[in-house]
Coordinates of C-alpha atoms and ligand atoms in Angstrom, one line a residue:
X26 CA 50.6 111.3 120.5
X27 CA 52.7 108.1 120.7
X28 CA 51.1 104.7 120.9
X29 CA 52.8 101.3 121.1
X30 CA 50.5 98.5 119.9
X31 CA 51.3 94.8 119.9
X32 CA 49.5 93.0 117.1
X33 CA 49.0 89.3 117.7
X34 CA 47.2 88.4 114.5
X35 CA 46.9 84.7 115.3
X36 CA 45.3 82.1 113.0
X37 CA 42.9 81.8 110.1
X38 CA 41.5 85.1 109.1
X39 CA 43.2 86.9 112.0
X40 CA 46.2 88.1 110.0
X41 CA 43.9 89.1 107.0
X42 CA 41.6 91.3 109.1
X43 CA 44.2 92.8 111.4
X44 CA 46.3 93.7 108.4
X45 CA 43.5 95.9 107.1
X46 CA 42.8 97.4 110.5
X47 CA 46.4 98.2 111.1
X48 CA 46.4 99.9 107.7
X49 CA 43.5 102.1 108.9
X50 CA 45.4 103.0 112.1
X51 CA 48.5 103.9 110.1
X52 CA 46.4 106.2 107.9
X53 CA 44.9 107.9 110.9
X54 CA 48.3 108.3 112.6
X55 CA 49.9 109.7 109.5
X56 CA 47.1 112.3 109.0
X57 CA 47.2 113.4 112.6
X58 CA 51.0 113.4 113.0
X59 CA 50.8 110.6 115.7
X60 CA 53.6 108.1 116.2
X61 CA 52.4 104.5 115.9
X62 CA 54.9 101.8 117.0
X63 CA 53.6 98.4 115.9
X64 CA 55.2 95.2 117.0
X65 CA 53.9 91.8 115.8
X66 CA 54.1 88.5 117.7
X67 CA 52.7 85.0 117.5
X68 CA 49.8 83.6 119.5
X69 CA 47.5 80.5 119.1
X70 CA 48.0 77.8 116.5
X71 CA 50.8 79.6 114.6
X72 CA 52.7 79.8 117.9
X73 CA 52.1 76.1 118.7
X74 CA 53.6 75.2 115.3
X75 CA 56.6 77.6 115.5
X76 CA 57.3 77.8 119.2
X77 CA 55.6 74.8 120.8
X78 CA 53.3 76.8 122.9
X79 CA 50.2 78.9 122.3
X80 CA 51.6 81.9 124.2
X81 CA 55.3 82.3 123.7
X82 CA 57.1 84.2 126.5
X83 CA 58.3 86.9 124.0
X84 CA 54.7 87.6 123.0
X85 CA 53.6 87.9 126.7
X86 CA 56.6 90.2 127.5
X87 CA 55.9 92.4 124.4
X88 CA 52.2 92.5 125.4
X89 CA 53.0 93.7 128.9
X90 CA 55.3 96.3 127.5
X91 CA 52.8 97.8 125.1
X92 CA 50.0 100.4 125.4
X93 CA 47.5 98.2 123.7
X94 CA 47.3 94.6 122.4
X95 CA 45.3 94.0 119.2
X96 CA 44.4 90.4 118.7
X97 CA 43.1 88.9 115.5
X98 CA 41.7 85.4 116.3
X99 CA 43.1 82.0 117.4
X100 CA 42.1 78.5 116.6
X101 CA 42.1 75.9 113.8
X102 CA 40.7 72.5 113.1
X103 CA 44.1 70.9 113.1
X104 CA 44.5 71.7 116.8
X105 CA 41.1 70.3 117.9
X106 CA 42.5 67.0 119.2
X107 CA 44.9 68.7 121.6
X108 CA 44.1 68.8 125.3
X109 CA 42.4 72.1 126.3
X110 CA 45.5 73.6 128.0
X111 CA 47.6 73.0 124.9
X112 CA 45.1 74.4 122.3
X113 CA 45.4 77.8 120.6
X114 CA 42.5 79.2 122.7
X115 CA 44.6 78.5 125.9
X116 CA 47.1 81.1 124.6
X117 CA 44.3 83.7 124.5
X118 CA 43.0 82.8 127.9
X119 CA 46.5 83.1 129.4
X120 CA 47.0 86.4 127.7
X121 CA 43.7 87.8 129.0
X122 CA 44.6 86.6 132.5
X123 CA 48.0 88.2 132.4
X124 CA 46.7 91.5 131.1
X125 CA 44.1 91.5 133.9
X126 CA 41.3 93.4 132.2
X127 CA 38.0 93.1 134.1
X128 CA 35.6 95.2 132.0
X129 CA 34.7 93.7 128.6
X130 CA 33.1 96.2 126.3
X131 CA 31.0 94.9 123.5
X132 CA 29.2 97.4 121.3
X133 CA 26.1 96.1 119.5
X134 CA 24.8 98.6 117.0
X135 CA 22.6 98.5 113.9
X136 CA 23.8 99.8 110.6
X137 CA 20.6 100.7 108.8
X138 CA 22.2 99.5 105.5
X139 CA 22.6 96.0 107.1
X140 CA 19.1 95.8 108.6
X141 CA 18.2 93.1 106.0
X142 CA 20.9 90.9 107.5
X143 CA 19.3 90.9 111.0
X144 CA 16.7 88.3 111.8
X145 CA 14.8 91.2 113.6
X146 CA 12.5 93.5 111.7
X147 CA 14.3 96.6 110.4
X148 CA 12.0 99.0 112.4
X149 CA 13.0 97.2 115.6
X150 CA 16.8 97.3 115.1
X151 CA 17.0 100.7 113.4
X152 CA 19.3 103.1 115.3
X153 CA 19.9 100.6 118.1
X154 CA 23.3 101.4 119.7
X155 CA 24.1 99.5 122.9
X156 CA 27.4 99.2 124.7
X157 CA 27.6 96.1 126.9
X158 CA 30.0 96.3 129.9
X159 CA 30.5 92.7 131.1
X160 CA 32.4 92.0 134.2
X161 CA 35.1 89.5 133.1
X162 CA 37.1 88.2 136.0
X163 CA 34.6 87.2 138.6
X164 CA 31.2 85.6 139.0
X165 CA 30.2 82.1 138.2
X166 CA 33.1 81.5 135.8
X167 CA 35.8 82.0 138.5
X168 CA 34.0 81.6 141.9
X169 CA 35.3 79.0 144.3
X170 CA 34.3 76.4 145.4
X171 CA 33.8 74.6 142.0
X172 CA 33.9 70.9 141.4
X173 CA 32.4 68.0 139.5
X174 CA 32.4 65.1 142.0
X175 CA 32.2 62.1 139.8
X176 CA 31.8 59.7 142.7
X177 CA 28.8 61.3 144.2
X178 CA 27.4 62.5 140.9
X179 CA 27.3 66.1 142.1
X180 CA 28.7 69.3 140.6
X181 CA 28.8 72.9 141.7
X182 CA 30.0 76.3 140.8
X183 CA 29.8 79.5 142.9
X184 CA 28.7 82.9 141.8
X185 CA 30.7 85.2 144.0
X186 CA 31.5 88.9 143.9
X187 CA 33.0 91.3 146.3
X188 CA 31.8 94.9 146.6
X189 CA 35.1 96.2 145.2
X190 CA 34.8 94.0 142.1
X191 CA 31.4 95.4 141.4
X192 CA 32.4 98.9 142.1
X193 CA 35.4 99.0 139.8
X194 CA 33.4 97.7 136.8
X195 CA 30.4 99.8 137.6
X196 CA 32.6 103.0 137.7
X197 CA 33.8 102.2 134.2
X198 CA 30.3 101.6 132.9
X199 CA 29.0 104.8 134.5
X200 CA 31.9 106.8 133.1
X201 CA 31.2 105.4 129.6
X202 CA 27.5 106.2 130.0
X203 CA 28.2 109.7 131.0
X204 CA 30.0 110.2 127.6
X205 CA 27.2 108.6 125.7
X206 CA 23.4 109.0 126.1
X207 CA 23.7 109.0 129.9
X208 CA 21.6 105.9 130.6
X209 CA 22.8 102.8 132.4
X210 CA 20.8 99.5 132.7
X211 CA 22.2 97.1 135.3
X212 CA 21.2 93.5 134.8
X213 CA 20.9 91.0 137.6
X214 CA 18.7 88.4 139.2
X215 CA 18.2 90.2 142.5
X216 CA 14.7 88.6 143.1
X217 CA 16.5 85.2 143.6
X218 CA 20.3 85.6 144.1
X219 CA 22.0 87.3 147.1
X220 CA 25.0 88.0 144.9
X221 CA 22.7 90.0 142.7
X222 CA 21.4 91.9 145.7
X223 CA 25.0 92.9 146.5
X224 CA 25.5 93.8 142.8
X225 CA 22.3 96.0 142.8
X226 CA 23.1 97.8 146.1
X227 CA 26.7 98.5 144.9
X228 CA 25.6 99.8 141.5
X229 CA 23.2 102.1 143.4
X230 CA 26.1 103.4 145.6
X231 CA 28.3 104.1 142.5
X232 CA 25.3 105.8 140.8
X233 CA 25.5 108.5 143.4
X234 CA 28.9 109.5 142.0
X235 CA 27.3 110.0 138.5
X236 CA 24.1 112.1 139.0
X237 CA 24.0 112.9 135.3
X238 CA 23.4 109.2 134.4
X239 CA 20.0 107.7 134.8
X240 CA 20.2 104.2 136.2
X241 CA 17.7 101.4 135.9
X242 CA 17.7 97.7 137.0
X243 CA 16.4 94.8 135.0
X244 CA 16.2 91.1 135.8
X245 CA 18.2 89.0 133.3
X246 CA 15.3 86.9 132.1
X247 CA 13.2 90.0 131.3
X248 CA 16.2 91.7 129.8
X249 CA 16.8 88.9 127.3
X250 CA 13.3 89.6 126.0
X251 CA 13.5 93.4 126.1
X252 CA 16.7 93.4 124.1
X253 CA 15.0 91.7 121.2
X254 CA 11.8 93.7 121.5
X255 CA 13.1 97.2 122.1
X256 CA 16.9 97.3 121.6
X257 CA 16.7 101.1 121.1
X258 CA 15.8 101.6 124.7
X259 CA 19.3 100.7 125.9
X260 CA 22.5 102.7 126.0
X261 CA 25.1 101.2 128.4
X262 CA 24.2 97.7 129.8
X263 CA 26.2 96.7 132.8
X264 CA 26.2 93.1 134.0
X265 CA 28.1 90.2 135.6
X266 CA 30.2 87.7 133.7
X267 CA 27.7 84.9 132.9
X268 CA 24.7 87.2 132.1
X269 CA 27.0 89.4 130.0
X270 CA 28.3 86.4 128.0
X271 CA 24.8 85.4 127.1
X272 CA 23.2 88.8 126.5
X273 CA 26.0 90.2 124.4
X274 CA 25.9 87.2 122.1
X275 CA 22.2 87.5 121.9
X276 CA 22.5 91.1 120.9
X277 CA 24.9 90.3 118.1
X278 CA 21.7 89.7 116.0
X279 CA 21.1 93.4 116.1
X280 CA 24.2 94.0 113.9
X281 CA 23.4 91.0 111.6
X282 CA 26.9 89.7 111.0
X283 CA 29.6 88.4 113.3
X284 CA 32.2 90.0 111.0
X285 CA 31.0 93.5 112.1
X286 CA 31.6 93.3 115.9
X287 CA 34.4 94.8 117.9
X288 CA 35.4 94.3 121.5
X289 CA 37.7 95.7 124.1
X290 CA 38.8 94.5 127.5
X291 CA 39.9 97.3 129.8
X292 CA 40.8 98.1 133.3
X293 CA 43.9 95.8 133.6
X294 CA 47.6 96.4 133.1
X295 CA 47.2 96.7 129.3
X296 CA 43.9 96.9 127.3
X297 CA 43.2 94.0 124.9
X298 CA 41.2 94.6 121.7
X299 CA 39.8 91.9 119.5
X300 CA 37.0 91.5 117.0
X301 CA 34.4 89.2 118.4
X302 CA 34.6 86.6 115.6
X303 CA 36.9 83.6 115.6
X304 CA 39.5 82.4 113.1
X305 CA 36.9 81.3 110.5
X306 CA 39.0 78.5 109.0
X307 CA 36.3 77.9 106.4
X308 CA 37.1 81.1 104.6
X309 CA 40.7 81.7 105.7
X310 CA 43.1 82.7 102.9
X311 CA 40.4 83.3 100.4
X312 CA 40.1 87.1 100.7
X313 CA 36.5 86.6 101.9
X314 CA 36.9 87.8 105.5
X315 CA 35.0 90.9 106.5
X316 CA 37.6 93.2 108.1
X317 CA 35.1 95.7 109.4
X318 CA 34.9 94.1 112.9
X319 CA 38.7 94.4 113.2
X320 CA 38.6 98.0 111.8
X321 CA 35.9 99.0 114.3
X322 CA 38.1 97.4 117.0
X323 CA 40.9 99.7 115.8
X324 CA 38.5 102.6 116.5
X325 CA 38.1 101.3 120.1
X326 CA 41.9 101.3 120.5
X327 CA 42.0 105.0 119.6
X328 CA 39.1 105.8 121.9
X329 CA 40.1 103.8 125.0
X330 CA 43.9 103.6 124.8
X331 CA 44.8 106.9 123.0
X332 CA 42.0 109.3 123.9
X333 CA 41.6 110.0 120.2
X334 CA 37.8 110.2 120.2
X335 CA 37.5 112.3 117.0
X336 CA 39.7 109.8 115.1
X337 CA 37.7 106.8 116.5
X338 CA 34.5 108.4 115.5
X339 CA 35.9 109.1 112.0
X340 CA 36.7 105.4 111.5
X341 CA 33.2 104.5 112.6
X342 CA 31.6 107.1 110.3
X343 CA 33.8 105.8 107.5
X344 CA 32.5 102.2 107.9
X345 CA 29.0 103.5 107.8
X346 CA 29.8 105.6 104.7
X347 CA 31.3 102.7 102.9
X348 CA 28.2 100.6 103.6
X349 CA 26.0 103.5 102.5
X350 CA 27.8 103.6 99.2
X351 CA 26.8 100.0 98.7
X352 CA 30.1 98.2 99.3
X353 CA 29.9 94.8 101.0
X354 CA 32.1 91.8 101.8
X355 CA 30.5 88.5 100.8
X356 CA 29.2 87.7 104.3
X357 CA 27.1 91.0 104.2
X358 CA 26.0 90.5 100.6
X359 CA 24.7 87.0 101.1
X360 CA 21.1 87.8 101.8
X361 CA 21.0 90.8 99.6
X362 CA 20.0 90.6 96.0
X363 CA 20.3 94.3 95.4
X364 CA 23.4 94.2 93.3
X365 CA 25.8 95.7 95.9
X366 CA 29.5 95.7 95.0
X367 CA 31.1 92.8 96.7
X368 CA 34.7 93.5 97.8
X369 CA 37.5 91.3 99.0
X370 CA 39.0 91.7 102.5
X371 CA 41.8 93.9 101.1
X372 CA 39.5 96.0 98.9
X373 CA 37.2 96.7 101.8
X374 CA 40.2 97.7 103.9
X375 CA 41.3 100.1 101.1
X376 CA 37.8 101.6 100.8
X377 CA 37.7 102.4 104.5
X378 CA 41.2 103.9 104.4
X379 CA 40.3 106.2 101.5
X380 CA 37.1 107.2 103.3
X381 CA 38.8 107.8 106.6
X382 CA 41.2 110.1 104.8
X383 CA 38.4 112.1 103.4
X384 CA 36.6 112.2 106.8
X385 CA 39.7 113.5 108.6
X386 CA 40.6 116.0 106.0
X387 CA 37.0 117.3 105.6
X388 CA 35.0 115.9 108.6
X389 CA 31.7 117.3 107.3
X390 CA 31.7 115.1 104.2
Ligands
NAD415 P1 34.0 81.8 113.8 O1 33.7 83.2 114.4 O2 35.4 81.7 113.4 O3 33.1 81.6 112.5 C1 31.7 81.4 112.6 C2 31.1 81.7 111.2 O4 31.2 83.1 110.9 C3 31.9 81.0 110.0 O5 31.0 80.6 109.0 C4 32.8 82.1 109.5 O6 33.1 81.9 108.2 C5 32.0 83.3 109.7 N1 32.8 84.5 110.0 C6 33.4 84.7 111.2 N2 34.1 85.9 111.1 C7 33.9 86.3 109.9 C8 34.4 87.5 109.2 N3 35.2 88.4 109.7 N4 34.0 87.7 107.9 C9 33.2 86.8 107.3 N5 32.7 85.7 107.9 C10 33.1 85.5 109.2 O7 33.6 80.8 114.9 P2 33.8 79.2 114.9 O8 33.6 78.7 113.5 O9 32.9 78.7 115.9 O10 35.3 78.9 115.3 C11 36.4 78.8 114.4 C12 37.6 78.8 115.3 O11 37.8 80.0 115.9 C13 37.6 77.7 116.4 O12 38.9 77.2 116.5 C14 37.3 78.6 117.6 O13 37.8 78.0 118.8 C15 38.0 79.9 117.3 N6 37.4 81.1 118.0 C16 38.3 82.0 118.4 C17 37.9 83.1 118.9 C18 38.9 84.2 119.3 O14 40.1 84.1 118.9 N7 38.6 85.2 120.1 C19 36.5 83.4 119.1 C20 35.6 82.4 118.7 C21 36.1 81.2 118.1

């Protein structure tokens, strides 16, 4: 297998965490005899400083020519006074638009070793394993007309979807559910919104193509409560852009640390993979960053862009194992007086690499 990955490490802790995750990918590739071609380009603040723009054209060209783009994080306090379209985050938005992914996958799962880090009770979060599929290119964030009319003191946005936009993201969600626990929960507000009625009818049409998957519908207000009360009830959760933005952030509490969360945006020209966290300027350059979110993102690259499910699962199992063995980065050890061994970013990366090697050489360990 040959995979061409563009790494855009970006700013702050981006380079630190992607470096560890790329190390894990290299280890997996070496062990499996796969060819990994890694190219690195600038994005965000580092590109503003060096190239005068947050998304240099060589970065965009390299992204479009790759099989997958792996982004670290962008942003830094020194750029906060720039106008929005000149800031590091503009580079990421432009990249997302150019790659065209419409299905944003955000896993939210509980590691039992980290249950103490979640504000929810351990017996509530134990074994929760949810995959959010959020529609990313439509809905209220992109619908026209939109305007703030300062003269009349009125403003409006439009939540708009076409049947085809719903169908394409629903198919991805059903396909993923069919490979997991075969349950799909579609979230809408069909008791009030016509756009949600279209959403629900279309999801039901697509459901007929996947008879093995059980489908249920939830209203978004009720869902926001169920997720916190019974997160274990959910497998794949499919929803539109705004609802997905809110619910996936809410569900981050299941995992207990921002540093643990991966994401993937698929369905466009090239898939984009990024840990959920930002550039964390407060801890950048200190070896304090948790690289596990980036490492779990690397697992998503193997699963969704390389079809290497066993290798992706081995990375996920290795992260679990390392936590079981009592290793933590400082964000995870914060609320835990149990004397766990606190590792730097690089030490945690090394631990996962060693464990992945053992997993792949002797998977039953
Ligand atoms: P952030 O995610 O960078 O940090 C929030 C808090 O979580 C901080 O205390 C940070 O130290 C901690 N944290 C985050 N990731 C961590 C990790 N891997 N290990 C340990 N601790 C971690 O969010 P923020 O502080 O709101 O934003 C900082 C900058 O990042 C801003 O410029 C923002 O625009 C940018 N940002 C970028 C992205 C992205 O690139 N996708 C996403 C969010 C924020």
